[in-house]
Amino acid sequence: MKKKQIYITTFVKLVRGCVKGLGIKRKFPMFVGRKAEITHKRNIHCGKNVKFEAYSEIHGLSEQGLYFGNNVTIGRYTSIRPSSYYGVGNIGYGLSMGDNSSIGPFGYIGCSGKISIGKNVMIGPRVSLFAENHNFGDKSKVIKSQGVNNKGITIEDDCWIGSGVIILDGVTIGHGSVIGAGTLVLKDVPPKSVVIDKRNHLVRER
C-alpha cells in the first residue's frame, strides 16, 4: 500500500511538472510538488529528472538565467531568488547547478551575484547563500541608498554543506570539501577541507 501511494504521488508530481514546466527549457521528466511557485520560466533551463519539491519558489528573473543539470533536487520551502519579486532595482545574475546536486528543505539561494554549484554537491536543510553585500561606507547616506556589490559564490564538485550553513558573497569552496552544520563561511575554503565551526576555521584536510 505504501509503495502504491509513492507511485501515485510521483505520478502526480510528473503530471504537474508537465503542466508547470510549460515555458521552461527542459528535458523529460520533470517533477513539481504541490504549490511550488515558478516564475519567468523563459530564463530557466532544466536537465532530466529535475525535482522542485512542494512550496519551493523558483524565480527565473535574472541576467544569466537559472541552469539545473540532470538529477537536481530543490527541497521543500526552498527559495531561489536572483531579483526581487517585482523586477524593481537591479536584475540579478542567476544560478547554475551541476548534475546530481541537491538543496535541502528551507534553503535560501540569493543569487543576485552569480552562484555556481558543481556536480554531486549535497546541501543540507536551512542553508543560506548570499551572493550580495550592501555598501555602507558613506555615513552621510542611509545604507539602503548606497547600493550593493556582487562577487559571486562558487561551490565546486563533490562538496557536502551541512545544515544551517551560511555562505557569504565572494566565497569559493574547493572541491571535495565538507562544511559542518551551523558554520558561517566568510572566506575561501581550499579543496578537500573540513570546516566545522562558526569562525570558518579549517580543522584538517580530508
PDB file of C-alpha atoms in Angstrom:
ATOM      1  CA  MET A   1       0.000   0.000   0.000  1.00  0.00           C
ATOM      2  CA  LYS A   2       2.814   2.396   0.891  1.00  0.00           C
ATOM      3  CA  LYS A   3       4.561   1.707  -2.419  1.00  0.00           C
ATOM      4  CA  LYS A   4       1.322   2.327  -4.283  1.00  0.00           C
ATOM      5  CA  GLN A   5       0.944   5.706  -2.557  1.00  0.00           C
ATOM      6  CA  ILE A   6       4.513   6.627  -3.504  1.00  0.00           C
ATOM      7  CA  TYR A   7       3.835   5.726  -7.128  1.00  0.00           C
ATOM      8  CA  ILE A   8       0.658   7.808  -7.154  1.00  0.00           C
ATOM      9  CA  THR A   9       2.388  10.807  -5.554  1.00  0.00           C
ATOM     10  CA  THR A  10       5.276  10.577  -8.026  1.00  0.00           C
ATOM     11  CA  PHE A  11       2.860  10.357 -10.953  1.00  0.00           C
ATOM     12  CA  VAL A  12       1.020  13.472  -9.748  1.00  0.00           C
ATOM     13  CA  LYS A  13       4.336  15.345  -9.486  1.00  0.00           C
ATOM     14  CA  LEU A  14       5.198  14.205 -13.012  1.00  0.00           C
ATOM     15  CA  VAL A  15       1.886  15.480 -14.399  1.00  0.00           C
ATOM     16  CA  ARG A  16       2.310  18.747 -12.512  1.00  0.00           C
ATOM     17  CA  GLY A  17       5.827  19.028 -13.947  1.00  0.00           C
ATOM     18  CA  CYS A  18       4.437  18.680 -17.478  1.00  0.00           C
ATOM     19  CA  VAL A  19       1.932  21.464 -16.825  1.00  0.00           C
ATOM     20  CA  LYS A  20       4.039  23.856 -14.750  1.00  0.00           C
ATOM     21  CA  GLY A  21       7.062  23.103 -16.908  1.00  0.00           C
ATOM     22  CA  LEU A  22       5.472  24.736 -19.934  1.00  0.00           C
ATOM     23  CA  GLY A  23       7.694  27.644 -20.956  1.00  0.00           C
ATOM     24  CA  ILE A  24      10.790  26.165 -19.298  1.00  0.00           C
ATOM     25  CA  LYS A  25      13.640  24.920 -21.479  1.00  0.00           C
ATOM     26  CA  ARG A  26      13.683  21.382 -20.108  1.00  0.00           C
ATOM     27  CA  LYS A  27      14.208  17.707 -20.714  1.00  0.00           C
ATOM     28  CA  PHE A  28      11.816  14.964 -19.653  1.00  0.00           C
ATOM     29  CA  PRO A  29      10.969  14.042 -16.938  1.00  0.00           C
ATOM     30  CA  MET A  30      10.452  16.940 -14.551  1.00  0.00           C
ATOM     31  CA  PHE A  31       8.704  16.673 -11.172  1.00  0.00           C
ATOM     32  CA  VAL A  32       6.974  19.540  -9.353  1.00  0.00           C
ATOM     33  CA  GLY A  33       5.482  19.376  -5.853  1.00  0.00           C
ATOM     34  CA  ARG A  34       2.249  20.998  -4.762  1.00  0.00           C
ATOM     35  CA  LYS A  35       2.115  24.784  -4.549  1.00  0.00           C
ATOM     36  CA  ALA A  36       5.623  25.213  -5.949  1.00  0.00           C
ATOM     37  CA  GLU A  37       5.965  28.691  -7.464  1.00  0.00           C
ATOM     38  CA  ILE A  38       7.909  29.090 -10.717  1.00  0.00           C
ATOM     39  CA  THR A  39       8.191  32.484 -12.416  1.00  0.00           C
ATOM     40  CA  HIS A  40       9.943  33.920 -15.505  1.00  0.00           C
ATOM     41  CA  LYS A  41      10.153  30.442 -16.971  1.00  0.00           C
ATOM     42  CA  ARG A  42      11.879  31.508 -20.184  1.00  0.00           C
ATOM     43  CA  ASN A  43      15.050  32.069 -18.120  1.00  0.00           C
ATOM     44  CA  ILE A  44      15.007  28.589 -16.556  1.00  0.00           C
ATOM     45  CA  HIS A  45      16.814  25.573 -18.060  1.00  0.00           C
ATOM     46  CA  CYS A  46      16.376  22.056 -16.650  1.00  0.00           C
ATOM     47  CA  GLY A  47      18.054  18.760 -17.446  1.00  0.00           C
ATOM     48  CA  LYS A  48      16.478  15.340 -16.945  1.00  0.00           C
ATOM     49  CA  ASN A  49      14.834  14.307 -13.685  1.00  0.00           C
ATOM     50  CA  VAL A  50      14.780  17.752 -12.050  1.00  0.00           C
ATOM     51  CA  LYS A  51      12.596  17.981  -8.931  1.00  0.00           C
ATOM     52  CA  PHE A  52      11.117  21.156  -7.460  1.00  0.00           C
ATOM     53  CA  GLU A  53       9.574  19.996  -4.198  1.00  0.00           C
ATOM     54  CA  ALA A  54       6.391  21.344  -2.576  1.00  0.00           C
ATOM     55  CA  TYR A  55       6.220  25.045  -1.672  1.00  0.00           C
ATOM     56  CA  SER A  56       9.575  25.829  -3.281  1.00  0.00           C
ATOM     57  CA  GLU A  57       9.990  29.207  -5.012  1.00  0.00           C
ATOM     58  CA  ILE A  58      11.989  29.289  -8.244  1.00  0.00           C
ATOM     59  CA  HIS A  59      12.216  32.820  -9.633  1.00  0.00           C
ATOM     60  CA  GLY A  60      13.865  32.983 -13.029  1.00  0.00           C
ATOM     61  CA  LEU A  61      14.155  36.761 -13.396  1.00  0.00           C
ATOM     62  CA  SER A  62      17.912  37.110 -13.945  1.00  0.00           C
ATOM     63  CA  GLU A  63      20.541  38.229 -16.438  1.00  0.00           C
ATOM     64  CA  GLN A  64      22.146  34.824 -16.977  1.00  0.00           C
ATOM     65  CA  GLY A  65      19.237  32.557 -16.073  1.00  0.00           C
ATOM     66  CA  LEU A  66      18.898  29.513 -13.866  1.00  0.00           C
ATOM     67  CA  TYR A  67      20.516  26.275 -15.057  1.00  0.00           C
ATOM     68  CA  PHE A  68      19.784  22.939 -13.393  1.00  0.00           C
ATOM     69  CA  GLY A  69      21.648  19.825 -14.525  1.00  0.00           C
ATOM     70  CA  ASN A  70      20.367  16.260 -14.573  1.00  0.00           C
ATOM     71  CA  ASN A  71      19.020  14.728 -11.339  1.00  0.00           C
ATOM     72  CA  VAL A  72      18.885  18.017  -9.430  1.00  0.00           C
ATOM     73  CA  THR A  73      16.551  18.340  -6.427  1.00  0.00           C
ATOM     74  CA  ILE A  74      15.335  21.582  -4.843  1.00  0.00           C
ATOM     75  CA  GLY A  75      13.851  20.876  -1.405  1.00  0.00           C
ATOM     76  CA  ARG A  76      10.540  21.882   0.165  1.00  0.00           C
ATOM     77  CA  TYR A  77      10.144  25.577   1.016  1.00  0.00           C
ATOM     78  CA  THR A  78      13.472  26.474  -0.609  1.00  0.00           C
ATOM     79  CA  SER A  79      13.645  29.882  -2.293  1.00  0.00           C
ATOM     80  CA  ILE A  80      15.842  30.736  -5.276  1.00  0.00           C
ATOM     81  CA  ARG A  81      15.776  34.495  -5.847  1.00  0.00           C
ATOM     82  CA  PRO A  82      18.088  36.336  -8.236  1.00  0.00           C
ATOM     83  CA  SER A  83      15.975  39.502  -8.158  1.00  0.00           C
ATOM     84  CA  SER A  84      13.022  40.997  -6.329  1.00  0.00           C
ATOM     85  CA  TYR A  85       9.577  39.546  -6.956  1.00  0.00           C
ATOM     86  CA  TYR A  86       8.522  42.564  -8.993  1.00  0.00           C
ATOM     87  CA  GLY A  87      11.651  43.241 -11.019  1.00  0.00           C
ATOM     88  CA  VAL A  88      12.379  46.583  -9.348  1.00  0.00           C
ATOM     89  CA  GLY A  89      16.005  47.622  -8.894  1.00  0.00           C
ATOM     90  CA  ASN A  90      18.888  45.709 -10.421  1.00  0.00           C
ATOM     91  CA  ILE A  91      18.295  42.359 -12.097  1.00  0.00           C
ATOM     92  CA  GLY A  92      20.446  39.648 -10.515  1.00  0.00           C
ATOM     93  CA  TYR A  93      22.857  37.329 -12.304  1.00  0.00           C
ATOM     94  CA  GLY A  94      21.473  33.845 -11.660  1.00  0.00           C
ATOM     95  CA  LEU A  95      22.426  30.302 -10.719  1.00  0.00           C
ATOM     96  CA  SER A  96      23.902  27.141 -12.195  1.00  0.00           C
ATOM     97  CA  MET A  97      23.777  23.678 -10.580  1.00  0.00           C
ATOM     98  CA  GLY A  98      25.596  20.635 -11.904  1.00  0.00           C
ATOM     99  CA  ASP A  99      24.357  17.061 -12.261  1.00  0.00           C
ATOM    100  CA  ASN A 100      23.288  15.076  -9.173  1.00  0.00           C
ATOM    101  CA  SER A 101      23.296  18.082  -6.830  1.00  0.00           C
ATOM    102  CA  SER A 102      20.605  18.928  -4.296  1.00  0.00           C
ATOM    103  CA  ILE A 103      19.447  21.642  -1.907  1.00  0.00           C
ATOM    104  CA  GLY A 104      17.598  20.550   1.228  1.00  0.00           C
ATOM    105  CA  PRO A 105      14.381  21.968   2.689  1.00  0.00           C
ATOM    106  CA  PHE A 106      14.049  25.613   3.786  1.00  0.00           C
ATOM    107  CA  GLY A 107      17.105  26.778   1.847  1.00  0.00           C
ATOM    108  CA  TYR A 108      17.643  30.339   0.623  1.00  0.00           C
ATOM    109  CA  ILE A 109      19.674  30.974  -2.520  1.00  0.00           C
ATOM    110  CA  GLY A 110      20.113  34.717  -3.061  1.00  0.00           C
ATOM    111  CA  CYS A 111      21.762  34.736  -6.478  1.00  0.00           C
ATOM    112  CA  SER A 112      21.872  38.475  -7.152  1.00  0.00           C
ATOM    113  CA  GLY A 113      25.535  37.749  -7.806  1.00  0.00           C
ATOM    114  CA  LYS A 114      26.403  34.654  -9.824  1.00  0.00           C
ATOM    115  CA  ILE A 115      26.184  31.403  -7.860  1.00  0.00           C
ATOM    116  CA  SER A 116      27.787  28.305  -9.325  1.00  0.00           C
ATOM    117  CA  ILE A 117      27.191  24.918  -7.675  1.00  0.00           C
ATOM    118  CA  GLY A 118      29.109  21.993  -9.136  1.00  0.00           C
ATOM    119  CA  LYS A 119      28.265  18.324  -9.620  1.00  0.00           C
ATOM    120  CA  ASN A 120      27.448  15.886  -6.807  1.00  0.00           C
ATOM    121  CA  VAL A 121      27.023  18.651  -4.229  1.00  0.00           C
ATOM    122  CA  MET A 122      24.843  17.906  -1.186  1.00  0.00           C
ATOM    123  CA  ILE A 123      23.412  20.997   0.501  1.00  0.00           C
ATOM    124  CA  GLY A 124      21.556  20.320   3.739  1.00  0.00           C
ATOM    125  CA  PRO A 125      18.401  21.918   5.145  1.00  0.00           C
ATOM    126  CA  ARG A 126      18.202  25.606   6.114  1.00  0.00           C
ATOM    127  CA  VAL A 127      21.360  26.567   4.221  1.00  0.00           C
ATOM    128  CA  SER A 128      21.603  30.184   3.021  1.00  0.00           C
ATOM    129  CA  LEU A 129      23.769  31.595   0.233  1.00  0.00           C
ATOM    130  CA  PHE A 130      24.013  35.386  -0.151  1.00  0.00           C
ATOM    131  CA  ALA A 131      25.866  36.493  -3.286  1.00  0.00           C
ATOM    132  CA  GLU A 132      25.480  40.185  -2.498  1.00  0.00           C
ATOM    133  CA  ASN A 133      26.687  42.762   0.028  1.00  0.00           C
ATOM    134  CA  HIS A 134      25.238  46.173   0.847  1.00  0.00           C
ATOM    135  CA  ASN A 135      27.594  49.144   0.625  1.00  0.00           C
ATOM    136  CA  PHE A 136      27.670  51.190   3.833  1.00  0.00           C
ATOM    137  CA  GLY A 137      30.867  53.300   3.755  1.00  0.00           C
ATOM    138  CA  ASP A 138      29.197  56.698   3.351  1.00  0.00           C
ATOM    139  CA  LYS A 139      27.912  57.710   6.788  1.00  0.00           C
ATOM    140  CA  SER A 140      26.055  60.693   5.341  1.00  0.00           C
ATOM    141  CA  LYS A 141      23.652  58.400   3.465  1.00  0.00           C
ATOM    142  CA  VAL A 142      21.294  55.696   4.605  1.00  0.00           C
ATOM    143  CA  ILE A 143      22.629  52.227   3.858  1.00  0.00           C
ATOM    144  CA  LYS A 144      19.662  51.383   1.670  1.00  0.00           C
ATOM    145  CA  SER A 145      20.585  54.173  -0.775  1.00  0.00           C
ATOM    146  CA  GLN A 146      24.249  53.120  -1.226  1.00  0.00           C
ATOM    147  CA  GLY A 147      23.655  50.163  -3.488  1.00  0.00           C
ATOM    148  CA  VAL A 148      25.217  46.722  -3.447  1.00  0.00           C
ATOM    149  CA  ASN A 149      28.216  44.836  -4.776  1.00  0.00           C
ATOM    150  CA  ASN A 150      28.366  41.270  -6.066  1.00  0.00           C
ATOM    151  CA  LYS A 151      31.372  38.973  -6.301  1.00  0.00           C
ATOM    152  CA  GLY A 152      29.504  35.689  -6.541  1.00  0.00           C
ATOM    153  CA  ILE A 153      29.767  32.318  -4.819  1.00  0.00           C
ATOM    154  CA  THR A 154      31.280  29.091  -6.153  1.00  0.00           C
ATOM    155  CA  ILE A 155      30.821  25.632  -4.649  1.00  0.00           C
ATOM    156  CA  GLU A 156      32.945  23.172  -6.588  1.00  0.00           C
ATOM    157  CA  ASP A 157      32.183  19.482  -7.259  1.00  0.00           C
ATOM    158  CA  ASP A 158      31.684  16.803  -4.592  1.00  0.00           C
ATOM    159  CA  CYS A 159      31.028  19.016  -1.556  1.00  0.00           C
ATOM    160  CA  TRP A 160      28.808  18.420   1.464  1.00  0.00           C
ATOM    161  CA  ILE A 161      27.323  21.546   3.021  1.00  0.00           C
ATOM    162  CA  GLY A 162      25.753  20.760   6.411  1.00  0.00           C
ATOM    163  CA  SER A 163      22.504  22.004   7.899  1.00  0.00           C
ATOM    164  CA  GLY A 164      22.221  25.683   8.767  1.00  0.00           C
ATOM    165  CA  VAL A 165      25.397  26.799   6.988  1.00  0.00           C
ATOM    166  CA  ILE A 166      25.575  30.438   5.824  1.00  0.00           C
ATOM    167  CA  ILE A 167      27.850  31.256   2.864  1.00  0.00           C
ATOM    168  CA  LEU A 168      28.535  34.911   2.110  1.00  0.00           C
ATOM    169  CA  ASP A 169      29.455  36.729  -1.092  1.00  0.00           C
ATOM    170  CA  GLY A 170      32.890  36.255  -2.633  1.00  0.00           C
ATOM    171  CA  VAL A 171      33.482  32.740  -1.265  1.00  0.00           C
ATOM    172  CA  THR A 172      34.799  29.738  -3.206  1.00  0.00           C
ATOM    173  CA  ILE A 173      34.518  26.307  -1.595  1.00  0.00           C
ATOM    174  CA  GLY A 174      37.023  23.931  -3.146  1.00  0.00           C
ATOM    175  CA  HIS A 175      36.088  20.506  -4.493  1.00  0.00           C
ATOM    176  CA  GLY A 176      35.626  17.633  -2.090  1.00  0.00           C
ATOM    177  CA  SER A 177      35.135  19.845   0.977  1.00  0.00           C
ATOM    178  CA  VAL A 178      32.853  19.329   3.974  1.00  0.00           C
ATOM    179  CA  ILE A 179      31.292  22.286   5.790  1.00  0.00           C
ATOM    180  CA  GLY A 180      29.886  21.347   9.198  1.00  0.00           C
ATOM    181  CA  ALA A 181      26.424  22.298  10.410  1.00  0.00           C
ATOM    182  CA  GLY A 182      25.950  25.897  11.518  1.00  0.00           C
ATOM    183  CA  THR A 183      29.191  27.229  10.047  1.00  0.00           C
ATOM    184  CA  LEU A 184      29.410  30.830   8.830  1.00  0.00           C
ATOM    185  CA  VAL A 185      31.663  30.795   5.754  1.00  0.00           C
ATOM    186  CA  LEU A 186      33.367  34.168   5.221  1.00  0.00           C
ATOM    187  CA  LYS A 187      36.439  33.206   3.209  1.00  0.00           C
ATOM    188  CA  ASP A 188      37.609  30.702   0.620  1.00  0.00           C
ATOM    189  CA  VAL A 189      37.890  27.040   1.590  1.00  0.00           C
ATOM    190  CA  PRO A 190      40.726  25.006   0.000  1.00  0.00           C
ATOM    191  CA  PRO A 191      39.878  21.751  -1.802  1.00  0.00           C
ATOM    192  CA  LYS A 192      39.260  18.643   0.317  1.00  0.00           C
ATOM    193  CA  SER A 193      38.942  20.595   3.564  1.00  0.00           C
ATOM    194  CA  VAL A 194      36.811  20.021   6.642  1.00  0.00           C
ATOM    195  CA  VAL A 195      35.420  23.182   8.266  1.00  0.00           C
ATOM    196  CA  ILE A 196      33.275  22.683  11.348  1.00  0.00           C
ATOM    197  CA  ASP A 197      32.822  25.840  13.412  1.00  0.00           C
ATOM    198  CA  LYS A 198      31.323  29.304  13.110  1.00  0.00           C
ATOM    199  CA  ARG A 199      34.685  31.021  12.724  1.00  0.00           C
ATOM    200  CA  ASN A 200      35.331  29.299   9.377  1.00  0.00           C
ATOM    201  CA  HIS A 201      38.302  27.511  10.993  1.00  0.00           C
ATOM    202  CA  LEU A 202      39.977  24.864   8.838  1.00  0.00           C
ATOM    203  CA  VAL A 203      40.191  21.812  11.081  1.00  0.00           C
ATOM    204  CA  ARG A 204      42.007  19.443   8.789  1.00  0.00           C
ATOM    205  CA  GLU A 205      42.353  18.150   5.279  1.00  0.00           C
ATOM    206  CA  ARG A 206      40.336  15.088   4.327  1.00  0.00           C
TER     207      ARG A 206
END
